[in-house]
Coordinates of N, CA and C in Angstrom, one line a residue:
Chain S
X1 N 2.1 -23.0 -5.5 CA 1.2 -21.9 -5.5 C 1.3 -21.1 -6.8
X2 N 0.6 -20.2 -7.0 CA 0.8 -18.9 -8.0 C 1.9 -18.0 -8.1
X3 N 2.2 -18.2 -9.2 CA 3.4 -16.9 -9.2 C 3.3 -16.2 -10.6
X4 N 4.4 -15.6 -10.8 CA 4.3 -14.8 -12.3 C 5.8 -14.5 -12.3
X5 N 6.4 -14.6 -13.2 CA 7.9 -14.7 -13.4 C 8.3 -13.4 -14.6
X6 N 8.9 -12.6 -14.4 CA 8.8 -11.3 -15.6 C 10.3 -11.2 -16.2
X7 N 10.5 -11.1 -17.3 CA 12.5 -10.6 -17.3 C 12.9 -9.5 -16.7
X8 N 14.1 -9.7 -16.0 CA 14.5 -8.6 -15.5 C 14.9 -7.5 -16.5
X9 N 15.1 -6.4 -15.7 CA 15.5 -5.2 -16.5 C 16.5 -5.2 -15.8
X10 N 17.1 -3.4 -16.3 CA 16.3 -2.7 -17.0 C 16.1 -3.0 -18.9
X11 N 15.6 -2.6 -19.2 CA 15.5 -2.8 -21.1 C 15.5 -1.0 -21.0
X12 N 16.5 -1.2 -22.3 CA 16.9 0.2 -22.7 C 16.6 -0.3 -24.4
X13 N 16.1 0.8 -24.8 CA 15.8 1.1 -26.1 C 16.0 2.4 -27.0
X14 N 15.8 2.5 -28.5 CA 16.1 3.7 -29.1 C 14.4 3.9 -29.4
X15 N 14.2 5.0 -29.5 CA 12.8 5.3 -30.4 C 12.3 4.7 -31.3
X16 N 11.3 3.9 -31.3 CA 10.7 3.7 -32.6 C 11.5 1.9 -32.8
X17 N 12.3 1.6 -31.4 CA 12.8 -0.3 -31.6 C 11.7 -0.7 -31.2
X18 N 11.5 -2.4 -31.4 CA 11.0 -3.4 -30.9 C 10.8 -3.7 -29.4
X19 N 10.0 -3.6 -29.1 CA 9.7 -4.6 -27.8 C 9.2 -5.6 -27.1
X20 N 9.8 -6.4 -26.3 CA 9.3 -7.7 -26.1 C 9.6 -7.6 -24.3
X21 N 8.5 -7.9 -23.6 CA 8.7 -8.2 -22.1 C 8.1 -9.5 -22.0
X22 N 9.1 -10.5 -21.6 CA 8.4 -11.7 -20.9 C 8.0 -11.9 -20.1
X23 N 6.9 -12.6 -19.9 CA 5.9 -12.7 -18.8 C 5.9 -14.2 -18.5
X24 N 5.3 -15.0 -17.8 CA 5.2 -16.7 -17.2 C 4.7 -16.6 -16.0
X25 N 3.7 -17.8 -16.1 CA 3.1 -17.6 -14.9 C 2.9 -19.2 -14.4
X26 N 2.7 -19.1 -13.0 CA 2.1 -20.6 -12.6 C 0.7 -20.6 -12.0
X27 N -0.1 -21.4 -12.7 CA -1.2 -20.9 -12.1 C -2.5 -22.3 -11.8
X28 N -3.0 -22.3 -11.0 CA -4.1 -23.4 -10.9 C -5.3 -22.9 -11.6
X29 N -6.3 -23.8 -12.7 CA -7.9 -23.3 -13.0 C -6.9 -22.2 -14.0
X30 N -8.2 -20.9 -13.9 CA -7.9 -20.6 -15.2 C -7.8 -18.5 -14.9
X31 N -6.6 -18.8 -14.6 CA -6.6 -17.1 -14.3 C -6.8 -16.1 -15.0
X32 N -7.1 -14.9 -14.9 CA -6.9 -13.8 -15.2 C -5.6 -13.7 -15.6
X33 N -4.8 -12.8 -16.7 CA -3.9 -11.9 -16.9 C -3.7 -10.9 -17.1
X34 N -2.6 -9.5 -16.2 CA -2.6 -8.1 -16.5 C -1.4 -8.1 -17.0
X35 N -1.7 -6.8 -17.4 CA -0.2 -5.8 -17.6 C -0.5 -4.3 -16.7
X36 N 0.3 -4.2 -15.8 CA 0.0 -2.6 -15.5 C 1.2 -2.1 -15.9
X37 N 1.3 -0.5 -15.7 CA 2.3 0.1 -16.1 C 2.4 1.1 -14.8
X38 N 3.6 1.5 -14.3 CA 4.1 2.5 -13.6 C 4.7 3.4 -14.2
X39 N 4.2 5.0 -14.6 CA 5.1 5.9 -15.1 C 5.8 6.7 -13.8
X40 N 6.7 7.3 -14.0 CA 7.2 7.8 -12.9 C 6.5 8.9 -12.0
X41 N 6.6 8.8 -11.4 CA 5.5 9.3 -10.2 C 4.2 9.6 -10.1
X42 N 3.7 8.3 -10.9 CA 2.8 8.2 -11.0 C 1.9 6.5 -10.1
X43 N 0.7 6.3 -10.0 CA 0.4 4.9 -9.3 C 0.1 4.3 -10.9
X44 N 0.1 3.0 -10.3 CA 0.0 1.8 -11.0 C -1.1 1.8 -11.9
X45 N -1.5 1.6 -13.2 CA -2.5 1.5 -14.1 C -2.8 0.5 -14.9
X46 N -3.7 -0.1 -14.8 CA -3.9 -1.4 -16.0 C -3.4 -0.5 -17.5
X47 N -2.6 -1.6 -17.8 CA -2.7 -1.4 -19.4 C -3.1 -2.6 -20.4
X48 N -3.5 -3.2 -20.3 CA -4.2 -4.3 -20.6 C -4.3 -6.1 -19.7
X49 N -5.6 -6.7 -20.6 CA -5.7 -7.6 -19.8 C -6.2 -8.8 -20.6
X50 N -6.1 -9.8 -20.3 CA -7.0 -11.4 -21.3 C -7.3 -12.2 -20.0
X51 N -8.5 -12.5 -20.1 CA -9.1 -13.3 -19.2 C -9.5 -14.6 -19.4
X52 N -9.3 -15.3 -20.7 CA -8.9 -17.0 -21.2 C -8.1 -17.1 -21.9
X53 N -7.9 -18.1 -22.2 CA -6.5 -18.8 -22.9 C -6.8 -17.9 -25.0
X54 N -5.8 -17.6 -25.3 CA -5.9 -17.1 -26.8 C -6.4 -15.9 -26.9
X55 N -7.4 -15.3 -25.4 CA -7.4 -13.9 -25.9 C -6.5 -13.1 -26.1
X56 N -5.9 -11.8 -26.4 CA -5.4 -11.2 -27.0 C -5.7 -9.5 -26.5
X57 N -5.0 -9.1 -25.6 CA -5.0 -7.6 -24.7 C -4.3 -6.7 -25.9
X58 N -4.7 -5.3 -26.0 CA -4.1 -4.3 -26.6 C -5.0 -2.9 -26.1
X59 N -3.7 -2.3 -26.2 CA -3.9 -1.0 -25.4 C -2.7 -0.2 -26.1
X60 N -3.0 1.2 -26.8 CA -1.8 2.3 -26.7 C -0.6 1.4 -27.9
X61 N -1.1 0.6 -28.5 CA 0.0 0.3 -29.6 C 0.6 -1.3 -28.7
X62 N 0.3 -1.4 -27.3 CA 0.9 -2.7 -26.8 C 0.0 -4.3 -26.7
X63 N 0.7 -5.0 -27.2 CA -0.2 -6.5 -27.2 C 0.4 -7.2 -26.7
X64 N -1.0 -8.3 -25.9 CA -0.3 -9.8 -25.2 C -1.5 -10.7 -25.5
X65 N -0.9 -11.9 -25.4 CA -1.8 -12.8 -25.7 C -1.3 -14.1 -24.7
X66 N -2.6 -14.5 -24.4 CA -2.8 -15.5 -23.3 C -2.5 -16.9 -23.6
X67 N -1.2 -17.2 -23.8 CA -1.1 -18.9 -24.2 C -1.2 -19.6 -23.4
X68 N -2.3 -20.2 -23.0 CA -2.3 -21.7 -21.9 C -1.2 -22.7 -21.8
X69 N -0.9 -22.9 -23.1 CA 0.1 -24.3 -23.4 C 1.6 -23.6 -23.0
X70 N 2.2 -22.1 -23.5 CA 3.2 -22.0 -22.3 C 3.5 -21.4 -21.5
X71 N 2.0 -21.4 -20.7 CA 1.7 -20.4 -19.3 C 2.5 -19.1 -19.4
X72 N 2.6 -18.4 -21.0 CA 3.1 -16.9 -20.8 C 2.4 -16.1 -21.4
X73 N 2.6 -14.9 -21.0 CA 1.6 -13.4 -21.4 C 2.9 -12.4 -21.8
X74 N 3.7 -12.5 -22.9 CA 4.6 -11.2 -23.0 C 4.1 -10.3 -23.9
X75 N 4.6 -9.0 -23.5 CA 4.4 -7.9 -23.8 C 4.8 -7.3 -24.7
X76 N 4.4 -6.9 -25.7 CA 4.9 -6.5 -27.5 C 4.7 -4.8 -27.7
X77 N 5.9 -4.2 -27.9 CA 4.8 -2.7 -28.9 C 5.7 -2.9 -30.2
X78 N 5.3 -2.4 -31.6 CA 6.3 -2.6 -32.7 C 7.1 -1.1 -32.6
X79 N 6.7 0.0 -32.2 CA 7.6 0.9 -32.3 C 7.0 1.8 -31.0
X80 N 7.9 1.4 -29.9 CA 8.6 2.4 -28.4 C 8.5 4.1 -28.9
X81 N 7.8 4.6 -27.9 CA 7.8 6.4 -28.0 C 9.5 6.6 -26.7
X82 N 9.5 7.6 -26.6 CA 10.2 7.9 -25.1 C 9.0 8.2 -24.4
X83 N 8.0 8.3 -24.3 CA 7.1 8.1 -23.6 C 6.5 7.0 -22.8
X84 N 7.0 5.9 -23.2 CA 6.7 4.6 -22.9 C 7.9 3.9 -22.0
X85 N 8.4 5.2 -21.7 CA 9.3 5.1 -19.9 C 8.8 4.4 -19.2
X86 N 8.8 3.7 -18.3 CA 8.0 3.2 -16.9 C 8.3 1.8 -16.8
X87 N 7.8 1.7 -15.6 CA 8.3 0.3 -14.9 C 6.8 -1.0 -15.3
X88 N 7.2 -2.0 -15.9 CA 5.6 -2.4 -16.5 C 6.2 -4.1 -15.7
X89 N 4.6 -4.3 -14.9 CA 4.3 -5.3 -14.2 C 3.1 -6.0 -14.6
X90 N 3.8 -7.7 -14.6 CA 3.0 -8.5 -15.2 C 2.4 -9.0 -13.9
X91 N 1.1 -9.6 -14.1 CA 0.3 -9.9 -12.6 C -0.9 -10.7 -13.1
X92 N -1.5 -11.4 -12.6 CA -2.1 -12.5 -12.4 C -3.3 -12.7 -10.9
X93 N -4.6 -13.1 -11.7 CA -5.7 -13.4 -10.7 C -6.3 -14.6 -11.0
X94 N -6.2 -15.4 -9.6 CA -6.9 -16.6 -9.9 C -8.0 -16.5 -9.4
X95 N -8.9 -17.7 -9.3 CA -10.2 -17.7 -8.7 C -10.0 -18.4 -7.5
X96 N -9.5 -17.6 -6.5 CA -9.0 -17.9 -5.4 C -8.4 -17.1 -4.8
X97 N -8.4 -16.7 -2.6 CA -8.2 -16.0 -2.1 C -8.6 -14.4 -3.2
X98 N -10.3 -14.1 -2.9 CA -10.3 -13.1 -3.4 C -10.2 -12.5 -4.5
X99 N -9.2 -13.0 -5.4 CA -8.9 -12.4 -6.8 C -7.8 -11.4 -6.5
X100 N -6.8 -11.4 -5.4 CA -5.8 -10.7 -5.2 C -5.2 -10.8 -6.5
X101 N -4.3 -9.8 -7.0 CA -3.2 -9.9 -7.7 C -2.0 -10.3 -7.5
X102 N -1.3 -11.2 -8.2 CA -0.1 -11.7 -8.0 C 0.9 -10.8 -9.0
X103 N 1.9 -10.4 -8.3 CA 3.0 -9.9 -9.4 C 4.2 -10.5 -9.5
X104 N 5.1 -9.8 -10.7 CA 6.0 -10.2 -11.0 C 6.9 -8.7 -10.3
X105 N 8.1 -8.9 -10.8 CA 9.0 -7.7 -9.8 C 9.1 -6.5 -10.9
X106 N 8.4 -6.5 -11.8 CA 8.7 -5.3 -12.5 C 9.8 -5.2 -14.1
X107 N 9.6 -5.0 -14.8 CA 11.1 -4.2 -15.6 C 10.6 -3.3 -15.8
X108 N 11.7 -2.3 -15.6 CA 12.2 -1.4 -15.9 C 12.3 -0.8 -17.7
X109 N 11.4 0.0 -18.7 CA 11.7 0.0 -19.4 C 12.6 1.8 -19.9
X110 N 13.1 2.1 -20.6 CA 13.8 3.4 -20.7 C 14.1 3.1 -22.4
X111 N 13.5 4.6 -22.8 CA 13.4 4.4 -24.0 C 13.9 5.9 -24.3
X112 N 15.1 6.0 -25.7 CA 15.9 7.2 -25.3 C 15.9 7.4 -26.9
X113 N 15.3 9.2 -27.4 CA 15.6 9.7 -28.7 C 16.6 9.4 -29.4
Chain U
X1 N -14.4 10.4 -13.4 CA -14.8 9.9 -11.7 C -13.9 10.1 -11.1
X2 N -14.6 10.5 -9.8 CA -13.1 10.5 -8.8 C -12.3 9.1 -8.7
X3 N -11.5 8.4 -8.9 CA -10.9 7.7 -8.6 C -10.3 7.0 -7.4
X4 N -9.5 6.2 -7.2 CA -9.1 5.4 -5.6 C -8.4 6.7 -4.8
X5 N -8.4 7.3 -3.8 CA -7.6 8.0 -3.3 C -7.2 7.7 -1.4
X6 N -5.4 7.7 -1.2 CA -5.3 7.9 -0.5 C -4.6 8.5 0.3
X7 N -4.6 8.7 2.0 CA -3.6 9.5 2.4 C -3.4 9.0 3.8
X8 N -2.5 9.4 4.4 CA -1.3 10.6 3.3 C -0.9 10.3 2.6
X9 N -0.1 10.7 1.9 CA 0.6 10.0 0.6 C 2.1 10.1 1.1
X10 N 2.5 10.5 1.9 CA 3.6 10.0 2.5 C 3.7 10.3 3.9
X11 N 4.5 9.1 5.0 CA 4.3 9.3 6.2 C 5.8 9.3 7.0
X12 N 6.5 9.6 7.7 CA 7.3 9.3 8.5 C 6.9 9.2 10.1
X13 N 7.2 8.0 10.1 CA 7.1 8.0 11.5 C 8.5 7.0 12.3
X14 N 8.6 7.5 13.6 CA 9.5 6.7 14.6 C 9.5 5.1 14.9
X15 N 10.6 4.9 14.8 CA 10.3 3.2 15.3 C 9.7 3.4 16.7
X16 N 8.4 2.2 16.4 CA 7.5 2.1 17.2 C 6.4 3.2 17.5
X17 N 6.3 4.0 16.7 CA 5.2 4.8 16.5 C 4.0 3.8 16.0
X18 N 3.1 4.2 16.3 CA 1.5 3.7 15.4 C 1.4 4.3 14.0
X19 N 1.1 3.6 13.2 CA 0.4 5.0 11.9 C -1.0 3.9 11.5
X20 N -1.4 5.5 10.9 CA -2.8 4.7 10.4 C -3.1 5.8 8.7
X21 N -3.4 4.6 7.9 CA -3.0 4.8 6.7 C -4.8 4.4 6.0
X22 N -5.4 5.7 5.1 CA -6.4 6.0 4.7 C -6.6 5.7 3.0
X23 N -7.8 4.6 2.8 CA -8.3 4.7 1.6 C -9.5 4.9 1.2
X24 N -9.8 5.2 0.3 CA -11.2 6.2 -0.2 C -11.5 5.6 -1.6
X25 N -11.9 4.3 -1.8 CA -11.9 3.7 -3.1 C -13.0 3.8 -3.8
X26 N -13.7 3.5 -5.3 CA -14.1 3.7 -6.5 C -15.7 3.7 -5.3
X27 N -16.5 5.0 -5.7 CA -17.8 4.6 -5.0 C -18.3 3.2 -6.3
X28 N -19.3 2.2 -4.9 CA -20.1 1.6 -5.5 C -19.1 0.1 -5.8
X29 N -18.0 -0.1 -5.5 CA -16.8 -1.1 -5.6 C -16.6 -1.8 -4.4
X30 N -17.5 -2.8 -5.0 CA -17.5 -4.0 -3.7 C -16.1 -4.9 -3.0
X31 N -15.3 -4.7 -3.9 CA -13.8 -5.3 -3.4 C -12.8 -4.4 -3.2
X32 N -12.1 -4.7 -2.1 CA -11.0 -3.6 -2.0 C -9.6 -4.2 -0.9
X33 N -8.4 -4.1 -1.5 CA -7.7 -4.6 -1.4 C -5.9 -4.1 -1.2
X34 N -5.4 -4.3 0.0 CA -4.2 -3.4 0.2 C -3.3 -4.8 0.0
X35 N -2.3 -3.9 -1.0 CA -0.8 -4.1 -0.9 C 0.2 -3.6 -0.7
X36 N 1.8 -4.2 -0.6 CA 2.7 -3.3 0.2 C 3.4 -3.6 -0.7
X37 N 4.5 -2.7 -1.1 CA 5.2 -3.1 -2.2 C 6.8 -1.5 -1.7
X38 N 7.9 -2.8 -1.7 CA 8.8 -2.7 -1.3 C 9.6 -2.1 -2.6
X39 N 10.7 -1.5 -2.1 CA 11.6 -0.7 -3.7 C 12.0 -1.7 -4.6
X40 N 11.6 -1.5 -5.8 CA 12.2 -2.1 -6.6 C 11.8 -3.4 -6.9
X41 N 10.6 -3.6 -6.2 CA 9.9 -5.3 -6.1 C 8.1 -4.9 -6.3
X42 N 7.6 -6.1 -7.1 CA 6.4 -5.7 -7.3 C 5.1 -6.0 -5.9
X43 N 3.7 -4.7 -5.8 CA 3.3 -5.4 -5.0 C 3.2 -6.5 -4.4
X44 N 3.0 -6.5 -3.1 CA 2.4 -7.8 -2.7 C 1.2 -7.8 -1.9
X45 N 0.4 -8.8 -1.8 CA -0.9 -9.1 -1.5 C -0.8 -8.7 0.3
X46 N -1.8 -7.9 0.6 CA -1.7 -8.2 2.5 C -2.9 -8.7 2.7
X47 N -4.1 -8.1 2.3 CA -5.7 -8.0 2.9 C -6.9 -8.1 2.0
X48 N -8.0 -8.4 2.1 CA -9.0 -8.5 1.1 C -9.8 -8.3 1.6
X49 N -10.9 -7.2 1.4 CA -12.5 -7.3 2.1 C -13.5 -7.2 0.5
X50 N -14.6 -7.6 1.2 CA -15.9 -7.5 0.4 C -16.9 -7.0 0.9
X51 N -17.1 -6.2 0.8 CA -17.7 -4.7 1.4 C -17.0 -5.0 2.5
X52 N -18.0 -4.9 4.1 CA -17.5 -4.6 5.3 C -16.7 -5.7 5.6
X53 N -16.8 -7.2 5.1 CA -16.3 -8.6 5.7 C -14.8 -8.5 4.9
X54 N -13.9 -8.6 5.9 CA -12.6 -9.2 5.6 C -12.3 -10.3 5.3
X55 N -12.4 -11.1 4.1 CA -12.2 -12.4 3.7 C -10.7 -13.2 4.0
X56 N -9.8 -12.2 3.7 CA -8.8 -13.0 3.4 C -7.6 -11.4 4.1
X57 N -6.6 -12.1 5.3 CA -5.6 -11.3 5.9 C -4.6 -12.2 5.8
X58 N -4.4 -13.3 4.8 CA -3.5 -14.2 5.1 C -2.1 -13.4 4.3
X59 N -2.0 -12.2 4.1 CA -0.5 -11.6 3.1 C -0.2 -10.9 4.3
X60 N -1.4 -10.2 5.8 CA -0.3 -9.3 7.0 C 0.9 -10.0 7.5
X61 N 1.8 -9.1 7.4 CA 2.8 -9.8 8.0 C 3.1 -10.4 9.7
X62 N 2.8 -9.4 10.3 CA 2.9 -9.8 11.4 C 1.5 -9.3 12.2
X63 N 1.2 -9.5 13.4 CA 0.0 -9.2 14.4 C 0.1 -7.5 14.4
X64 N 1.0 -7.1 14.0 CA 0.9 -5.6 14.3 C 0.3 -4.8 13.2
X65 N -0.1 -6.0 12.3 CA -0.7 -5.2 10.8 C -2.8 -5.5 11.5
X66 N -3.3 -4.2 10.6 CA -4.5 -4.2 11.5 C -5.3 -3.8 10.2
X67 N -6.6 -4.3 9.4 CA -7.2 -3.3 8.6 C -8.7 -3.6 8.7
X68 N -9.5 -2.5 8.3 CA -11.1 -2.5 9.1 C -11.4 -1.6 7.4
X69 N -12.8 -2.1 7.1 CA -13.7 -1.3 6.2 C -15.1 -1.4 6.7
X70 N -15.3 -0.7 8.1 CA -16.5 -1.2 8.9 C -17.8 -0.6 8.1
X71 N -17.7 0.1 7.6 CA -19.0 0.5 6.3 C -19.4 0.3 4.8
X72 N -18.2 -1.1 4.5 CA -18.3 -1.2 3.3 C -17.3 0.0 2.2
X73 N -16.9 1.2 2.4 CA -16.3 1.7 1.9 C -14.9 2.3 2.0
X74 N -14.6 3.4 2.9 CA -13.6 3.7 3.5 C -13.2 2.8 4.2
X75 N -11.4 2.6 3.9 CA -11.1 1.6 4.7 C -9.7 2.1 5.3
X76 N -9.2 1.5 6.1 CA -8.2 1.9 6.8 C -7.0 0.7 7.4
X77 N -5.5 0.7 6.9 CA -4.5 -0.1 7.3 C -3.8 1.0 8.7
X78 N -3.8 -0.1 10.0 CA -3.0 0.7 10.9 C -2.0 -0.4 10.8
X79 N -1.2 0.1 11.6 CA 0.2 -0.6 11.8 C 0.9 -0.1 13.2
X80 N 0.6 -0.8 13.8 CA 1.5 -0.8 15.3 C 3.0 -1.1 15.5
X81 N 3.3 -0.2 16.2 CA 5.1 -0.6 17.1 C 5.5 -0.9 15.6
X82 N 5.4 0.8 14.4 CA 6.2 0.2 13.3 C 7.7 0.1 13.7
X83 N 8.3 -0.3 12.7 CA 9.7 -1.2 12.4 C 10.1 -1.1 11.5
X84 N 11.5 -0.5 11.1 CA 12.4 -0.5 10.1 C 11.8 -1.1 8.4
X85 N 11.9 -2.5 8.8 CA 11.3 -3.3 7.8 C 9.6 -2.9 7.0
X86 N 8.9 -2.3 8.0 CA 7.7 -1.7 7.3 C 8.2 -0.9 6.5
X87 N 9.0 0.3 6.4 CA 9.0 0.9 5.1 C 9.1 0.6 3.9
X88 N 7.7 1.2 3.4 CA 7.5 0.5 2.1 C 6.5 1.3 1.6
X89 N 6.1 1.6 -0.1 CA 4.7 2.1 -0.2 C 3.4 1.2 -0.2
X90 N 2.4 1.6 0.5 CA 1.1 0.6 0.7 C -0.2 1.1 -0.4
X91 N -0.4 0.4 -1.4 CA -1.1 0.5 -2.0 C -2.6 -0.1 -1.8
X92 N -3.4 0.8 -2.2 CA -4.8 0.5 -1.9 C -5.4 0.2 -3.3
X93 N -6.1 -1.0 -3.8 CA -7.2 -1.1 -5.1 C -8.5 -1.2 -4.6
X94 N -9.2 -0.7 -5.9 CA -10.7 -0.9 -5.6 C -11.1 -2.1 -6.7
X95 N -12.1 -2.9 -6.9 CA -12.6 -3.3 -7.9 C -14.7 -3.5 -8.0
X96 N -14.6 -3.6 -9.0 CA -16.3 -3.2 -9.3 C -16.8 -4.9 -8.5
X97 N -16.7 -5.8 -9.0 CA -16.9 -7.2 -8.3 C -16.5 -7.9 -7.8
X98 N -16.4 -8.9 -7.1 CA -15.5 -10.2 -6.7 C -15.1 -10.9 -7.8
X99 N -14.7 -10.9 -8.9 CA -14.4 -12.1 -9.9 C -13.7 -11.4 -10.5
X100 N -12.1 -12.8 -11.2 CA -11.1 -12.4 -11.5 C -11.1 -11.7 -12.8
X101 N -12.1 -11.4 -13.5 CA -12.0 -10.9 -14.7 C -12.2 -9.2 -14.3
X102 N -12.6 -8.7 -13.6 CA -12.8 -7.4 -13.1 C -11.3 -6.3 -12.9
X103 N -11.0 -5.4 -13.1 CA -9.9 -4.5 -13.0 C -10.0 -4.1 -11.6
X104 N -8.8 -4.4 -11.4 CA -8.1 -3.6 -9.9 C -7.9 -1.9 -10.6
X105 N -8.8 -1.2 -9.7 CA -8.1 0.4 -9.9 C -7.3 0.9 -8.6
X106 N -6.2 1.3 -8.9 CA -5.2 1.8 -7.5 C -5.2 3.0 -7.4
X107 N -5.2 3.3 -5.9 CA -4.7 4.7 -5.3 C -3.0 5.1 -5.6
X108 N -2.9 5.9 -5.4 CA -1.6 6.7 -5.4 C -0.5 6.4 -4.4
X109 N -0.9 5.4 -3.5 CA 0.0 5.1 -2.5 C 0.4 5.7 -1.3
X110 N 0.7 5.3 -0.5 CA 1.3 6.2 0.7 C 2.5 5.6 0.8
X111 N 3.6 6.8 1.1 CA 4.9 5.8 1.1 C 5.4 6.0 2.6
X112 N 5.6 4.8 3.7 CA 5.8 4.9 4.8 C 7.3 5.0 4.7
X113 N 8.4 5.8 5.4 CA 9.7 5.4 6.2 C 9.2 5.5 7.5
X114 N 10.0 4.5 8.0 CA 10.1 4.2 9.7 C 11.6 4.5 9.8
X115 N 11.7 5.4 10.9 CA 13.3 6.3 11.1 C 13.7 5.1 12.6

């Protein structure tokens, strides 16, 4: 079946490091891919998305790109705010049952002056 | 725009109480879709309708999970003889069409404990 596989957290960072969240997915046909983001007490929000193979999602300084060949979507910013706190979930829609979203469990990101 | 909204946004109720949990999604948003998403784990899929027709209940967990969007819009998750294990936050999305390239927009959640 479909799944989406994310690295665990948490990721702790200094201001202004590199970021990399890995994403993988399994998927039949040709899915959709998200990123949402959870800030703290806040609900769930797309932060970007590619909907074929090679597109390329950016939002707020963050990019992913859709590689077919190794079913991953990870998550890039070159320089982290402490604003960029939050818990960021990778998720996945096929063309099937609906277009539910499939997620991954989350990391945790914490990004500290 | 107003956005997905729902409520309560938090509930406590007794093991084996009923609750009934309210969503109010994007006017004009033919898809709408609850999930339940446990601490520390990402949603997961329960229910699917398209406007009023419930397509897809294959994520409820058990017979005691119940959800109706009898007008195409407002929709509503009850939950019978809750249980321990229900607590969880239940998230509500809306989306503009049926097809995977369309954005899920979510409510604010309602976070259930069952005491």
């Amino acid at each position: 079946g479909n799944s989406v596989t994310q690295m665990e957290g948490p990721v702790t960072l200094s201001e202004e490091a590199f970021l990399t969240i890995n994403c993988t997915y399994t998927a039949t046909g040709y899915p959709s891919l998200f990123w949402y983001v959870q800030y703290p007490g806040e609900g769930l929000q797309l932060l970007l998305k590619a909907t074929k193979a090679d597109d390329k999602g950016s939002n707020k300084g963050f990019e992913a790109t859709y590689r077919k060949e190794t079913t991953s979507f990870h998550l890039e910013k070159g320089s982290v705010q402490v604003s960029d706190s939050a818990v960021y979930f990778c998720a996945l829609s096929a063309d099937q049952a609906g277009t539910a979203l499939i997620f991954g469990k989350g990391t945790t990101l914490s990004v500290s002056s | 725009g107003a956005g997905v909204s729902q409520s309560p946004r938090y509930k406590v109720a007794k093991r084996g109480q009923d609750v009934a949990l309210r969503c109010d999604p994007i006017s004009g948003h033919v898809s709408l879709f609850w999930y339940q998403q446990a601490l520390g784990q990402g949603p997961e899929f329960l229910t699917y309708f398209q406007n009023e027709a419930q397509l897809d209940k294959s994520g409820l967990p058990s017979d005691r999970f119940f959800a109706e969007r009898p007008e195409g819009s407002v929709s509503t998750l009850k939950i019978q003889r809750t249980q321990q294990e229900d607590s969880a936050v239940y998230l509500c999305a809306s989306s503009l069409r049926d097809f995977r390239i369309y954005e899920q927009y979510f409510g604010p959640g309602t976070r259930l404990t069952v005491t």
